[in-house]
Amino acid sequence: MASHSHPMWRKIAIITLPAFVELVMSTLFGMVDMVMVGRLGPAAITAVGLTNQPFMLLLSIFAAVNIGTTTLVAWQIGAGRPEEAQRVTRQTLVIGLLLGTVISGLGVLVAPVIVRFMGAGPDVIGNSTIYFQIVAAGLVFQALNMGITAALRGAGETKIPMFYNVGSNLFNVFGNYVLIYGKLGFPQWGVAGAAVSTSFSRFLACIAGLYVLYGSRHSIIQLKPGDDYRLHRPTVKKIFDIGLPAALEQFILQSGLMLFAKTVSGLGTLSFAAHQIGLNISGLSFAPSMAFGVASTTLVGQSLGADNVEQAERYANVVHKIALVVGAINGLLFILFSHPMARLYTADPAVAGAAGTVLKILALSLPGQSTQLSLAGALRGAGDTMYPLYASATGIWIFRVVVAFIFVRIFHWGLIGAWVAFVLDQYTRSAVVYLRFRSGKWKYTKARLG
């Protein structure tokens, strides 16, 4: 085993580390975003926080394209067919452009309705609507960027998207600083300034990603403007066969989370601000688990593309073990430093105290979260995307929607009740995914999809 394990660890590290850095930095920048907005007061945090979940719901539509792209590109690269991987990427760009334009337009039009549905109070509704419209206008750039990143990850090139995504996030922090507070001669736009900065930095990331594919020689995936961009039915069908369950999973996940946010927003602005801070910091635990999921999808996909089932299983098991260790360390840090982390966001002692308690409860869920995300990544790499869907549907809708509602509204456990439901959800999902992985049936999905 020793002879196998050394190159295996190295390959896992080469793919996981850049994805880990990219996701952690994106989360940290998201936290800085929220901290900067938080300086405008709890109503501003709530105005931005209310729009987060509906945006995730809109972006879940692109999950179909992205998961399908990563898996297909990984299969083609594993099989030594880079030109097929390039064809998949071209299709992804066309779908991203078409879908992204529609979603952007739709988001701008329905912003007032969505913000009202999310329960925005009179102190929040104006800012929330403007923020939503400006960020929605830039979703087409986000869609293209996500597609490019998905293709590069499938090729195992996680370092390239790390650079341009971290760079655009850095720019976003600078944009926030000058546009929220009106520094360096820029106008002081408050919450709207945060939205303009977000959309513009997404535009920059999109341009950088397109440059990697068309202008640089750094990637195995190299496209030319003169290539064939007509929609290729069999390729599009394959992308969606693999990706649709993932999109449905994201849709179920995000709509459940939206109702979860609605349940909590009924507790009032202060509780919702504490909840939002907890969710924002929880991204720090989420990012490593997601990076291991990315590594699993790529490595399992490439191994199966090369018809090496045994290697695919070994990769999945090793990645899962590392993810568990990292999850446990993360949980310990959350328990030890919950209150100092919460105080970064708010000067209000009641909000900081409640957010600190939320983080301690969150820490209990991390082993389950690590198992669920890393093994779901392995199943996706095999094209077996139905079981992560079943896991999310069960966990989210039973626990985050129904049980959270019972704990918060009927038992009156407040914010703690909502987060206990969160922990139960994570362990339910991890059990479903773990049992599917152990069954070994995922090994035959690729052959079935052809």
PDB file of N, CA, C and O in Angstrom, residues 342-365:
ATOM      1  N   ALA A 342     -17.445  36.097  16.745  1.00  0.00           N
ATOM      2  CA  ALA A 342     -18.727  36.795  16.605  1.00  0.00           C
ATOM      3  C   ALA A 342     -18.563  38.294  16.833  1.00  0.00           C
ATOM      4  O   ALA A 342     -19.223  39.110  16.187  1.00  0.00           O
ATOM      5  N   ARG A 343     -17.645  38.662  17.735  1.00  0.00           N
ATOM      6  CA  ARG A 343     -17.480  40.086  18.066  1.00  0.00           C
ATOM      7  C   ARG A 343     -16.829  40.881  16.930  1.00  0.00           C
ATOM      8  O   ARG A 343     -16.874  42.102  16.930  1.00  0.00           O
ATOM      9  N   LEU A 344     -16.230  40.190  15.970  1.00  0.00           N
ATOM     10  CA  LEU A 344     -15.685  40.886  14.788  1.00  0.00           C
ATOM     11  C   LEU A 344     -16.812  41.553  13.999  1.00  0.00           C
ATOM     12  O   LEU A 344     -16.601  42.528  13.302  1.00  0.00           O
ATOM     13  N   TYR A 345     -18.009  40.980  14.079  1.00  0.00           N
ATOM     14  CA  TYR A 345     -19.124  41.422  13.233  1.00  0.00           C
ATOM     15  C   TYR A 345     -19.959  42.519  13.854  1.00  0.00           C
ATOM     16  O   TYR A 345     -20.641  43.234  13.150  1.00  0.00           O
ATOM     17  N   THR A 346     -19.994  42.529  15.163  1.00  0.00           N
ATOM     18  CA  THR A 346     -20.980  43.407  15.796  1.00  0.00           C
ATOM     19  C   THR A 346     -20.494  43.888  17.152  1.00  0.00           C
ATOM     20  O   THR A 346     -19.801  43.169  17.859  1.00  0.00           O
ATOM     21  N   ALA A 347     -20.871  45.110  17.482  1.00  0.00           N
ATOM     22  CA  ALA A 347     -20.525  45.661  18.800  1.00  0.00           C
ATOM     23  C   ALA A 347     -21.650  45.365  19.786  1.00  0.00           C
ATOM     24  O   ALA A 347     -21.512  45.583  20.986  1.00  0.00           O
ATOM     25  N   ASP A 348     -22.778  44.845  19.288  1.00  0.00           N
ATOM     26  CA  ASP A 348     -23.938  44.579  20.142  1.00  0.00           C
ATOM     27  C   ASP A 348     -23.702  43.299  20.953  1.00  0.00           C
ATOM     28  O   ASP A 348     -23.619  42.204  20.382  1.00  0.00           O
ATOM     29  N   PRO A 349     -23.572  43.385  22.296  1.00  0.00           N
ATOM     30  CA  PRO A 349     -23.216  42.193  23.094  1.00  0.00           C
ATOM     31  C   PRO A 349     -24.262  41.081  23.011  1.00  0.00           C
ATOM     32  O   PRO A 349     -23.917  39.907  23.029  1.00  0.00           O
ATOM     33  N   ALA A 350     -25.547  41.449  22.876  1.00  0.00           N
ATOM     34  CA  ALA A 350     -26.603  40.413  22.800  1.00  0.00           C
ATOM     35  C   ALA A 350     -26.474  39.620  21.502  1.00  0.00           C
ATOM     36  O   ALA A 350     -26.569  38.387  21.488  1.00  0.00           O
ATOM     37  N   VAL A 351     -26.225  40.334  20.390  1.00  0.00           N
ATOM     38  CA  VAL A 351     -26.077  39.664  19.087  1.00  0.00           C
ATOM     39  C   VAL A 351     -24.819  38.787  19.102  1.00  0.00           C
ATOM     40  O   VAL A 351     -24.846  37.632  18.674  1.00  0.00           O
ATOM     41  N   ALA A 352     -23.708  39.313  19.631  1.00  0.00           N
ATOM     42  CA  ALA A 352     -22.443  38.558  19.681  1.00  0.00           C
ATOM     43  C   ALA A 352     -22.602  37.309  20.547  1.00  0.00           C
ATOM     44  O   ALA A 352     -22.117  36.223  20.186  1.00  0.00           O
ATOM     45  N   GLY A 353     -23.298  37.444  21.689  1.00  0.00           N
ATOM     46  CA  GLY A 353     -23.501  36.295  22.590  1.00  0.00           C
ATOM     47  C   GLY A 353     -24.292  35.189  21.910  1.00  0.00           C
ATOM     48  O   GLY A 353     -23.923  34.010  21.962  1.00  0.00           O
ATOM     49  N   ALA A 354     -25.384  35.583  21.239  1.00  0.00           N
ATOM     50  CA  ALA A 354     -26.231  34.591  20.549  1.00  0.00           C
ATOM     51  C   ALA A 354     -25.461  33.920  19.410  1.00  0.00           C
ATOM     52  O   ALA A 354     -25.548  32.703  19.215  1.00  0.00           O
ATOM     53  N   ALA A 355     -24.677  34.715  18.662  1.00  0.00           N
ATOM     54  CA  ALA A 355     -23.902  34.155  17.539  1.00  0.00           C
ATOM     55  C   ALA A 355     -22.832  33.191  18.057  1.00  0.00           C
ATOM     56  O   ALA A 355     -22.564  32.156  17.446  1.00  0.00           O
ATOM     57  N   GLY A 356     -22.234  33.505  19.196  1.00  0.00           N
ATOM     58  CA  GLY A 356     -21.217  32.620  19.795  1.00  0.00           C
ATOM     59  C   GLY A 356     -21.807  31.266  20.154  1.00  0.00           C
ATOM     60  O   GLY A 356     -21.200  30.213  19.905  1.00  0.00           O
ATOM     61  N   THR A 357     -23.015  31.273  20.702  1.00  0.00           N
ATOM     62  CA  THR A 357     -23.697  30.014  21.052  1.00  0.00           C
ATOM     63  C   THR A 357     -23.996  29.201  19.794  1.00  0.00           C
ATOM     64  O   THR A 357     -23.815  27.982  19.760  1.00  0.00           O
ATOM     65  N   VAL A 358     -24.435  29.885  18.742  1.00  0.00           N
ATOM     66  CA  VAL A 358     -24.712  29.235  17.458  1.00  0.00           C
ATOM     67  C   VAL A 358     -23.469  28.492  16.953  1.00  0.00           C
ATOM     68  O   VAL A 358     -23.542  27.350  16.489  1.00  0.00           O
ATOM     69  N   LEU A 359     -22.306  29.116  17.067  1.00  0.00           N
ATOM     70  CA  LEU A 359     -21.059  28.506  16.565  1.00  0.00           C
ATOM     71  C   LEU A 359     -20.691  27.257  17.354  1.00  0.00           C
ATOM     72  O   LEU A 359     -20.167  26.289  16.799  1.00  0.00           O
ATOM     73  N   LYS A 360     -20.970  27.260  18.654  1.00  0.00           N
ATOM     74  CA  LYS A 360     -20.675  26.072  19.476  1.00  0.00           C
ATOM     75  C   LYS A 360     -21.555  24.897  19.052  1.00  0.00           C
ATOM     76  O   LYS A 360     -21.119  23.751  18.988  1.00  0.00           O
ATOM     77  N   ILE A 361     -22.826  25.193  18.735  1.00  0.00           N
ATOM     78  CA  ILE A 361     -23.733  24.127  18.272  1.00  0.00           C
ATOM     79  C   ILE A 361     -23.266  23.628  16.892  1.00  0.00           C
ATOM     80  O   ILE A 361     -23.221  22.429  16.623  1.00  0.00           O
ATOM     81  N   LEU A 362     -22.905  24.579  16.038  1.00  0.00           N
ATOM     82  CA  LEU A 362     -22.430  24.259  14.687  1.00  0.00           C
ATOM     83  C   LEU A 362     -21.237  23.293  14.731  1.00  0.00           C
ATOM     84  O   LEU A 362     -21.135  22.372  13.915  1.00  0.00           O
ATOM     85  N   ALA A 363     -20.338  23.485  15.702  1.00  0.00           N
ATOM     86  CA  ALA A 363     -19.132  22.650  15.817  1.00  0.00           C
ATOM     87  C   ALA A 363     -19.490  21.165  15.899  1.00  0.00           C
ATOM     88  O   ALA A 363     -18.775  20.306  15.375  1.00  0.00           O
ATOM     89  N   LEU A 364     -20.632  20.851  16.530  1.00  0.00           N
ATOM     90  CA  LEU A 364     -21.044  19.453  16.709  1.00  0.00           C
ATOM     91  C   LEU A 364     -21.381  18.783  15.380  1.00  0.00           C
ATOM     92  O   LEU A 364     -21.353  17.565  15.262  1.00  0.00           O
ATOM     93  N   SER A 365     -21.717  19.595  14.366  1.00  0.00           N
ATOM     94  CA  SER A 365     -22.167  19.014  13.097  1.00  0.00           C
ATOM     95  C   SER A 365     -21.012  18.693  12.145  1.00  0.00           C
ATOM     96  O   SER A 365     -21.207  18.062  11.115  1.00  0.00           O
TER      97      SER A 365
END
